[in-house]
């Protein structure tokens, strides 16, 4: 019984610490934690050690599936591939930073959310919209928004 109590306390501390990561990212980048969580659901199915291999030869790493394209910049900041895979908090913060960069281009919008995954090329507009629709569905469920209601918080409608 004593070990069970210790394990429960340990699991609660991990959950609390992980929850703090989402809130820290929200405060740092002024992006709703639920939106970041919705992205992580889509990107890695909430698996911190997830690795994705892309057709273009790049690799996506960790909870937020940070593309290897970003590693040159991240290494200058002291962030390694190993950290992205082993520390979910680092992945969340880096993912929020990348989404924040997209929001500097597109504003706080579903277009920016789509660019998190598909990039900024005008040729990838349809891919951005498809990705944003997936995130909207995750976000909508997290927030308890009815399926027929469009999100008014982010500026472009993804339900068109």
CSV table of C-alpha atoms in Angstrom, one decimal:
chain,number,residue,atom,x,y,z
A,1,UNK,CA,0.0,0.0,0.0
A,2,UNK,CA,2.9,2.4,0.8
A,3,UNK,CA,4.4,1.9,-2.6
A,4,UNK,CA,1.0,2.6,-4.3
A,5,UNK,CA,0.8,5.9,-2.4
A,6,UNK,CA,4.3,6.9,-3.5
A,7,UNK,CA,3.5,6.0,-7.1
A,8,UNK,CA,0.2,8.0,-7.1
A,9,UNK,CA,2.1,11.0,-5.6
A,10,UNK,CA,4.8,10.6,-8.2
A,11,UNK,CA,2.3,10.4,-11.1
A,12,UNK,CA,0.4,13.4,-9.8
A,13,UNK,CA,3.6,15.4,-9.6
A,14,UNK,CA,4.4,14.5,-13.2
A,15,UNK,CA,0.9,15.5,-14.4
A,16,UNK,CA,1.2,18.8,-12.5
A,17,UNK,CA,4.7,19.5,-13.9
A,18,UNK,CA,3.5,18.7,-17.4
A,19,UNK,CA,0.4,20.9,-17.0
A,20,UNK,CA,2.8,23.7,-15.9
A,21,UNK,CA,4.6,23.3,-19.2
A,22,UNK,CA,1.5,24.1,-21.2
A,23,UNK,CA,0.7,27.1,-19.0
A,24,UNK,CA,4.3,28.3,-19.1
A,25,UNK,CA,4.3,28.2,-22.9
A,26,UNK,CA,0.9,30.0,-22.9
A,27,UNK,CA,2.3,32.8,-20.8
A,28,UNK,CA,5.6,33.1,-22.7
A,29,UNK,CA,4.0,33.3,-26.1
A,30,UNK,CA,0.5,34.4,-25.4
A,31,UNK,CA,-1.0,31.3,-27.1
A,32,UNK,CA,-3.8,29.3,-25.5
A,33,UNK,CA,-2.5,26.2,-23.9
A,34,UNK,CA,-5.5,24.3,-25.3
A,35,UNK,CA,-4.4,25.2,-28.8
A,36,UNK,CA,-0.9,24.0,-28.1
A,37,UNK,CA,-2.3,20.8,-26.7
A,38,UNK,CA,-4.6,20.3,-29.7
A,39,UNK,CA,-1.5,20.6,-31.9
A,40,UNK,CA,0.4,18.0,-29.8
A,41,UNK,CA,-2.6,15.6,-30.1
A,42,UNK,CA,-2.4,15.8,-33.9
A,43,UNK,CA,1.3,15.8,-34.2
A,44,UNK,CA,2.4,13.0,-31.8
A,45,UNK,CA,-0.8,11.6,-30.3
A,46,UNK,CA,0.7,12.9,-27.0
A,47,UNK,CA,3.7,10.7,-27.3
A,48,UNK,CA,6.8,12.6,-26.0
A,49,UNK,CA,9.3,10.3,-27.7
A,50,UNK,CA,7.6,10.3,-31.1
A,51,UNK,CA,9.7,10.4,-34.2
A,52,UNK,CA,8.3,11.1,-37.7
A,53,UNK,CA,10.2,10.7,-41.0
A,54,UNK,CA,9.1,12.9,-43.8
A,55,UNK,CA,9.2,12.4,-47.6
A,56,UNK,CA,11.6,15.3,-47.9
A,57,UNK,CA,14.2,13.6,-45.7
A,58,UNK,CA,13.5,15.7,-42.6
A,59,UNK,CA,12.6,14.3,-39.3
A,60,UNK,CA,10.0,15.4,-36.7
A,61,UNK,CA,10.9,15.0,-33.1
A,62,UNK,CA,9.0,14.8,-29.8
A,63,UNK,CA,5.6,15.7,-28.4
A,64,UNK,CA,5.2,18.8,-30.7
A,65,UNK,CA,7.0,17.0,-33.7
A,66,UNK,CA,9.6,19.7,-34.1
A,67,UNK,CA,11.0,19.5,-37.7
A,68,UNK,CA,14.8,18.9,-38.0
A,69,UNK,CA,14.8,22.1,-40.2
A,70,UNK,CA,14.8,24.0,-36.9
A,71,UNK,CA,17.8,22.2,-35.4
A,72,UNK,CA,20.5,24.5,-36.5
A,73,UNK,CA,18.8,27.4,-34.7
A,74,UNK,CA,17.9,25.2,-31.7
A,75,UNK,CA,21.4,23.9,-31.3
A,76,UNK,CA,22.7,27.6,-31.1
A,77,UNK,CA,20.2,27.9,-28.1
A,78,UNK,CA,21.6,24.8,-26.5
A,79,UNK,CA,18.6,22.5,-27.4
A,80,UNK,CA,19.4,19.1,-28.8
A,81,UNK,CA,17.4,16.4,-30.6
A,82,UNK,CA,17.7,14.2,-27.5
A,83,UNK,CA,16.1,16.9,-25.4
A,84,UNK,CA,13.2,17.3,-27.8
A,85,UNK,CA,12.6,13.6,-27.5
A,86,UNK,CA,13.1,13.2,-23.7
A,87,UNK,CA,11.8,16.5,-22.3
A,88,UNK,CA,8.2,17.2,-23.2
A,89,UNK,CA,8.4,20.7,-21.6
A,90,UNK,CA,11.2,21.7,-24.0
A,91,UNK,CA,9.2,20.3,-26.9
A,92,UNK,CA,6.1,22.3,-25.8
A,93,UNK,CA,8.1,25.6,-25.4
A,94,UNK,CA,9.9,25.1,-28.8
A,95,UNK,CA,6.6,24.3,-30.5
A,96,UNK,CA,5.0,27.4,-29.0
A,97,UNK,CA,7.9,29.4,-30.2
A,98,UNK,CA,7.5,28.1,-33.7
A,99,UNK,CA,3.8,28.8,-33.7
A,100,UNK,CA,4.5,32.3,-32.4
A,101,UNK,CA,6.8,32.9,-35.3
A,102,UNK,CA,4.0,31.8,-37.7
A,103,UNK,CA,1.6,34.1,-35.9
A,104,UNK,CA,4.0,37.0,-36.5
A,105,UNK,CA,3.4,36.4,-40.2
A,106,UNK,CA,-0.3,35.4,-40.3
A,107,UNK,CA,-1.6,36.9,-37.0
A,108,UNK,CA,-3.4,34.8,-34.4
A,109,UNK,CA,-5.2,32.8,-37.0
A,110,UNK,CA,-5.9,29.3,-38.3
A,111,UNK,CA,-3.6,30.1,-41.2
A,112,UNK,CA,-0.8,30.5,-38.6
A,113,UNK,CA,-1.8,27.1,-37.1
A,114,UNK,CA,-1.6,25.5,-40.6
A,115,UNK,CA,1.8,27.0,-41.2
A,116,UNK,CA,3.1,25.3,-38.0
A,117,UNK,CA,2.8,22.1,-40.0
A,118,UNK,CA,2.9,23.1,-43.6
A,119,UNK,CA,5.2,26.1,-43.7
A,120,UNK,CA,4.6,29.5,-45.4
A,121,UNK,CA,4.9,28.7,-49.1
A,122,UNK,CA,1.9,30.1,-51.0
A,123,UNK,CA,1.8,26.7,-52.8
A,124,UNK,CA,0.9,25.0,-49.5
A,125,UNK,CA,-2.2,27.0,-48.7
A,126,UNK,CA,-4.5,24.0,-49.1
A,127,UNK,CA,-2.3,21.9,-46.9
A,128,UNK,CA,-2.4,24.6,-44.2
A,129,UNK,CA,-6.2,24.7,-44.3
A,130,UNK,CA,-6.5,20.9,-44.1
A,131,UNK,CA,-4.1,20.8,-41.1
A,132,UNK,CA,-5.9,23.7,-39.4
A,133,UNK,CA,-9.2,21.9,-39.7
A,134,UNK,CA,-7.7,18.9,-37.9
A,135,UNK,CA,-6.4,21.1,-35.1
A,136,UNK,CA,-9.8,23.0,-34.9
A,137,UNK,CA,-11.5,19.6,-34.3
A,138,UNK,CA,-9.1,18.8,-31.4
A,139,UNK,CA,-9.3,22.3,-30.0
A,140,UNK,CA,-13.1,22.3,-30.3
A,141,UNK,CA,-13.3,19.1,-28.3
A,142,UNK,CA,-10.9,20.3,-25.6
A,143,UNK,CA,-12.9,23.5,-25.2
A,144,UNK,CA,-16.3,21.8,-25.3
A,145,UNK,CA,-17.4,23.9,-28.3
A,146,UNK,CA,-20.3,22.4,-30.2
A,147,UNK,CA,-19.4,20.9,-33.6
A,148,UNK,CA,-21.6,23.4,-35.5
A,149,UNK,CA,-20.1,26.5,-33.9
A,150,UNK,CA,-17.3,28.2,-35.7
A,151,UNK,CA,-14.4,29.4,-33.6
A,152,UNK,CA,-14.4,33.2,-33.3
A,153,UNK,CA,-11.2,33.4,-31.3
A,154,UNK,CA,-8.9,32.7,-34.3
A,155,UNK,CA,-9.6,34.8,-37.2
A,156,UNK,CA,-10.1,32.6,-40.3
A,157,UNK,CA,-12.9,30.1,-40.5
A,158,UNK,CA,-11.7,26.6,-41.0
A,159,UNK,CA,-15.2,25.1,-41.4
A,160,UNK,CA,-15.8,26.6,-44.9
